[in-house]
Amino acid sequence: MKKIRVLSGMRPTGKLHLGHLLGAIKNWKSLQSQDKYECFFFMADWHALSTAYRHSEHIAQNTIEVALDYMASGLDPEKCTFYVHSHVPQIAELFILYAMITPTAWVTRVPSYKGQIQELGEDIDTYGFLGYPVLMACDIVAFRAERVPVGKDQVPHLELTREMVRRFHFIFGKEIFPEPEALLTETPLVPGLDARKMSKSYDNAIYISDEPDVIQKKIKTFFTDPEKIHMGDPGHPEGCPVFFFQKIYNVDIAPEIEKDCKAGKLGCVACKKKLSESIIKDLAPIQEKRRELASRPEYIKEILMSGAEVARGVAEETLVLAREAVHLL
Ligand code: TRP
């Protein structure tokens, strides 16, 4: 039976946090272990370069950190193809072909584009960043991937990808790319220490590689229900970010925590202590594996090299079709 090809990637901007672990990696792990899927996961270093070109000296190390986080969290190079974006030049070649047929309005109108320039500053008002959605489309179609596990925020990019595929087929008269569909991650947005979305740029994240004492300290600062000041005050676990994590890390006692919090029997300090303990315990084997992997840099490089070789092979098959469709000599 032909497998369904799945592809996703992440920009290596630094170490990964619980938002990545619970939002994306958990989902990717379940996909890689299902027989019907053939998975490709990559570290999008070219995309990182599009916003962080002034600090490109960190990109290689960040790429390694992300690879360590991925593998320590259970992404298995035996079960998926795991590679670095810039190791697959066929993607860049396809990007040139797609760039020729992408109307400028399609990229300038991407809703996140102007917002991001406002957020990140004029520095990213570059030709490369403008082309980000086109490159992202090529990341997917170079592998003729059919499913793309991403968060809701990426859905407009996938819609654009489908439109670009249709345009390519229409202009060159040959159907070579499947129209990819998003596989939405079920986890709702993971809240950070200040209750906003967990994100490196908000400085509110708990990292996969944080030491136990760091985790404890961070969790003590967690935003909780502002109406619960004293232990005896009744709390509102529904909107409380600590309770969000209790439901994941203390599933079995979450109903009890909820009841006791509402009844004013459980204070935030004790509640947070239970949470730190469980998160630390859950991360321990991941961190152990991460340390072990980090001590074998040659092995990591080998994995990335062999992943890239497989990826180049698959992308080259697509490019043979694409060059022919475009009538290049
Ligand atoms: N744009 C995605 C993000 O910011 C990362 C990404 C780049 C991606 N290329 C991709 C995700 C291809 C899925 C498929 O998270």
XYZ file of C-alpha atoms and ligand atoms in Angstrom:
344
model
C 0.000 0.000 0.000
C 1.266 3.453 -0.887
C 2.000 5.480 2.215
C 0.684 8.965 2.805
C 3.582 11.386 2.848
C 3.712 13.734 5.827
C 6.071 16.692 6.128
C 6.681 19.410 8.669
C 9.448 21.636 9.912
C 10.461 24.157 12.531
C 12.641 27.218 12.412
C 15.745 26.601 14.524
C 15.774 29.810 16.520
C 16.996 28.216 19.751
C 16.208 25.401 22.122
C 12.692 23.994 22.047
C 10.180 24.495 24.861
C 7.077 22.767 26.190
C 4.947 24.600 23.620
C 6.844 22.784 20.858
C 6.864 19.514 22.755
C 3.125 19.448 23.495
C 2.001 21.249 20.357
C 4.086 19.737 17.576
C 6.518 17.023 18.592
C 3.964 14.895 20.419
C 1.852 14.888 17.282
C 4.807 14.131 15.010
C 5.772 11.201 17.215
C 2.349 9.677 16.841
C 2.506 10.152 13.052
C 5.940 8.558 12.686
C 4.736 5.409 14.437
C 1.665 4.912 12.223
C 2.283 2.553 9.362
C 0.174 4.444 6.853
C 2.437 7.491 6.991
C 5.866 8.211 5.601
C 7.237 11.167 7.570
C 9.733 13.916 6.758
C 10.722 16.384 9.470
C 13.241 19.156 9.013
C 15.047 22.018 10.702
C 14.199 25.084 8.630
C 17.547 26.876 8.811
C 16.936 28.877 5.614
C 13.766 30.224 7.194
C 15.691 31.108 10.349
C 18.168 32.974 8.150
C 15.355 35.042 6.641
C 14.696 36.735 9.967
C 18.010 36.318 11.828
C 20.538 37.013 9.076
C 22.357 39.542 11.244
C 23.063 36.843 13.803
C 23.681 33.981 11.450
C 26.645 32.845 13.550
C 24.120 31.096 15.824
C 22.226 29.213 13.138
C 24.406 26.092 12.963
C 24.433 25.635 16.753
C 20.692 26.291 16.989
C 20.108 23.685 14.307
C 22.040 21.136 16.367
C 20.117 22.099 19.536
C 16.817 21.533 17.754
C 18.040 18.207 16.375
C 18.963 17.161 19.926
C 15.593 18.270 21.269
C 13.748 16.434 18.489
C 15.638 13.197 18.943
C 15.656 13.273 22.736
C 11.878 13.811 22.685
C 11.414 10.682 20.625
C 11.628 11.542 16.960
C 13.298 8.470 15.617
C 15.519 8.659 12.518
C 14.699 4.996 11.940
C 11.023 5.862 11.597
C 11.167 9.221 9.824
C 13.482 11.160 7.561
C 15.040 13.875 9.506
C 17.132 16.586 7.767
C 18.367 20.153 7.588
C 16.587 22.421 5.092
C 19.762 23.872 3.549
C 21.137 20.394 2.890
C 18.527 19.930 0.175
C 19.342 22.362 -2.659
C 16.513 20.944 -4.791
C 14.114 22.931 -2.579
C 15.895 26.157 -3.564
C 15.779 25.192 -7.210
C 12.046 24.583 -7.037
C 11.699 27.926 -5.244
C 13.171 29.641 -8.329
C 10.653 27.930 -10.593
C 7.738 28.811 -8.324
C 8.993 32.383 -7.887
C 8.589 32.896 -11.637
C 4.863 32.199 -11.526
C 3.867 33.655 -8.143
C 2.029 36.969 -8.574
C 3.547 39.551 -6.213
C 0.143 40.297 -4.739
C -0.108 36.732 -3.463
C 2.856 37.240 -1.171
C 2.371 40.865 -0.169
C -1.206 40.034 0.852
C -0.304 37.197 3.212
C -1.972 38.354 6.434
C 0.995 37.634 8.703
C 3.466 39.494 6.461
C 2.807 43.128 7.376
C 2.142 42.199 10.987
C 5.474 40.469 11.299
C 7.325 43.393 9.791
C 5.661 45.600 12.363
C 6.522 43.174 15.137
C 10.070 42.298 14.115
C 11.108 45.618 12.603
C 12.191 46.938 9.215
C 15.178 44.627 9.224
C 13.085 41.812 7.845
C 11.640 43.924 5.053
C 13.737 41.936 2.595
C 13.211 40.127 -0.681
C 13.981 36.839 1.091
C 11.411 37.313 3.830
C 8.801 38.416 1.306
C 9.383 35.080 -0.399
C 8.933 33.088 2.821
C 5.509 31.674 1.885
C 6.798 30.634 -1.541
C 9.760 28.869 0.026
C 7.469 27.201 2.555
C 5.263 25.969 -0.286
C 8.341 24.541 -2.010
C 9.454 22.850 1.237
C 6.238 20.883 1.005
C 5.785 20.297 -2.703
C 9.436 19.377 -3.337
C 8.541 16.203 -1.422
C 5.062 15.910 -2.925
C 3.806 15.742 0.659
C 0.075 15.252 1.169
C -0.317 16.071 4.860
C 1.330 18.847 6.826
C 0.993 18.741 10.620
C 0.978 22.378 11.758
C -0.764 24.732 14.130
C -3.763 26.838 13.125
C -1.579 29.873 12.476
C -0.015 28.126 9.474
C -3.285 27.344 7.691
C -3.178 30.438 5.411
C 0.280 29.328 4.249
C -1.124 25.956 3.276
C -3.956 27.553 1.393
C -1.439 29.585 -0.542
C 0.561 26.414 -1.216
C -2.489 24.756 -2.730
C -3.166 27.803 -4.895
C 0.413 27.801 -6.093
C 0.206 24.111 -6.982
C -2.932 24.726 -9.020
C -1.296 27.649 -10.781
C 1.785 25.586 -11.651
C -0.377 22.835 -13.092
C -2.505 25.301 -15.018
C 0.426 27.216 -16.513
C 2.609 24.259 -17.412
C -0.201 21.867 -18.236
C 1.087 18.968 -16.169
C -0.165 17.665 -12.833
C 2.839 16.720 -10.741
C 2.162 17.916 -7.208
C -0.533 16.734 -4.783
C -2.414 19.572 -3.050
C -1.261 19.306 0.570
C -3.669 19.454 3.490
C -3.021 20.651 7.034
C -3.201 18.063 9.788
C -4.191 20.341 12.616
C -2.535 19.763 15.959
C -5.180 19.133 18.576
C -3.451 20.746 21.537
C -4.772 24.250 22.054
C -2.221 27.038 22.391
C 0.170 26.186 25.193
C 0.281 29.067 27.680
C 3.583 30.432 28.974
C 4.538 31.658 32.455
C 2.688 34.959 31.923
C -0.403 33.201 30.432
C 0.332 34.510 26.927
C 1.231 31.947 24.257
C 4.469 30.179 25.241
C 7.162 31.685 23.069
C 10.872 32.346 23.171
C 10.265 35.962 22.183
C 7.978 36.562 25.182
C 10.585 35.123 27.544
C 7.885 33.020 29.195
C 8.966 29.513 28.212
C 9.979 26.350 30.019
C 12.603 24.668 27.858
C 12.883 20.930 27.317
C 16.479 21.158 28.527
C 15.827 23.340 31.628
C 17.437 21.897 34.786
C 15.053 20.837 37.603
C 15.888 23.853 39.788
C 15.241 26.200 36.858
C 11.893 24.538 36.216
C 10.951 24.848 39.876
C 11.868 28.528 39.941
C 10.002 29.251 36.723
C 6.861 27.462 37.847
C 6.843 29.480 41.085
C 6.475 32.600 38.920
C 3.576 31.151 36.898
C 0.612 33.479 36.442
C -2.451 32.083 38.231
C -6.006 33.137 38.879
C -5.679 36.788 40.040
C -8.781 36.422 42.210
C -7.164 33.701 44.286
C -4.856 35.543 46.640
C -5.013 33.433 49.788
C -5.075 29.676 49.924
C -8.648 29.713 51.182
C -9.940 31.806 48.276
C -11.935 29.777 45.756
C -10.003 29.513 42.474
C -11.015 29.317 38.805
C -8.991 26.494 37.290
C -10.646 26.798 33.834
C -8.570 29.754 32.728
C -5.520 29.070 34.898
C -2.354 28.186 32.952
C -1.103 26.009 35.820
C -4.255 23.927 35.563
C -3.753 23.655 31.799
C -0.514 21.813 32.562
C -1.999 19.812 35.455
C -4.437 18.272 32.977
C -1.471 17.072 30.940
C 1.125 16.225 33.559
C -1.151 15.080 36.394
C -4.060 13.613 34.449
C -5.108 11.207 37.203
C -5.336 13.794 39.975
C -6.504 16.745 37.850
C -10.193 16.339 38.837
C -9.203 16.390 42.484
C -6.962 19.430 41.958
C -9.820 21.178 40.213
C -12.254 20.429 43.016
C -9.859 21.436 45.803
C -8.803 24.643 44.016
C -12.437 25.696 43.535
C -13.241 24.834 47.143
C -10.331 26.887 48.433
C -8.684 23.790 49.871
C -5.657 23.810 47.584
C -3.393 26.835 47.435
C -1.395 27.906 44.384
C 1.949 27.202 46.047
C 1.079 23.555 46.721
C -0.558 23.206 43.330
C 2.546 24.533 41.576
C 4.746 22.203 43.606
C 2.803 19.186 42.364
C 3.179 20.478 38.823
C 6.950 21.094 39.040
C 7.482 17.600 40.381
C 5.564 16.003 37.538
C 7.123 18.096 34.779
C 10.613 17.429 36.150
C 9.865 13.719 36.306
C 8.435 13.659 32.808
C 11.387 15.554 31.327
C 14.050 13.511 33.161
C 14.363 10.686 30.600
C 14.266 13.197 27.713
C 17.038 15.224 29.323
C 19.078 12.122 30.035
C 18.826 11.090 26.409
C 19.631 14.628 25.309
C 22.845 14.654 27.343
C 23.797 11.297 25.921
C 23.167 12.461 22.336
C 24.971 15.759 22.928
C 28.071 13.829 23.919
C 28.129 12.169 20.490
C 28.248 15.066 17.986
C 29.662 12.831 15.249
C 26.669 10.530 15.524
C 24.249 13.468 15.241
C 26.071 14.713 12.146
C 25.856 11.243 10.637
C 22.101 11.116 11.205
C 21.676 14.525 9.594
C 23.873 13.584 6.653
C 22.016 10.368 5.936
C 18.627 12.074 6.395
C 19.695 14.737 3.892
C 20.732 12.082 1.411
C 17.320 10.435 1.502
C 15.626 13.849 1.322
C 17.713 14.917 -1.682
C 16.821 11.690 -3.456
C 13.088 12.243 -3.023
C 13.267 15.954 -3.904
C 15.368 15.205 -6.987
C 12.628 12.905 -8.293
C 10.240 15.849 -8.047
C 12.677 18.225 -9.697
C 13.116 15.916 -12.683
C 9.371 16.233 -13.245
C 9.320 19.968 -12.546
C 12.214 20.852 -14.895
C 10.544 18.854 -17.602
C 7.146 20.479 -16.998
C 8.754 23.924 -17.250
C 10.497 22.886 -20.505
C 14.028 23.555 -19.365
C 16.739 21.941 -21.484
N 6.438 28.320 8.799
C 6.542 27.266 9.771
C 6.512 27.878 11.169
O 6.789 29.053 11.327
C 7.814 26.455 9.611
C 7.865 25.808 8.279
C 8.660 26.164 7.235
C 7.073 24.706 7.844
N 8.447 25.367 6.179
C 7.481 24.455 6.505
C 6.090 23.924 8.449
C 6.901 23.436 5.763
C 5.505 22.915 7.683
C 5.901 22.670 6.355
O 6.235 27.167 12.106
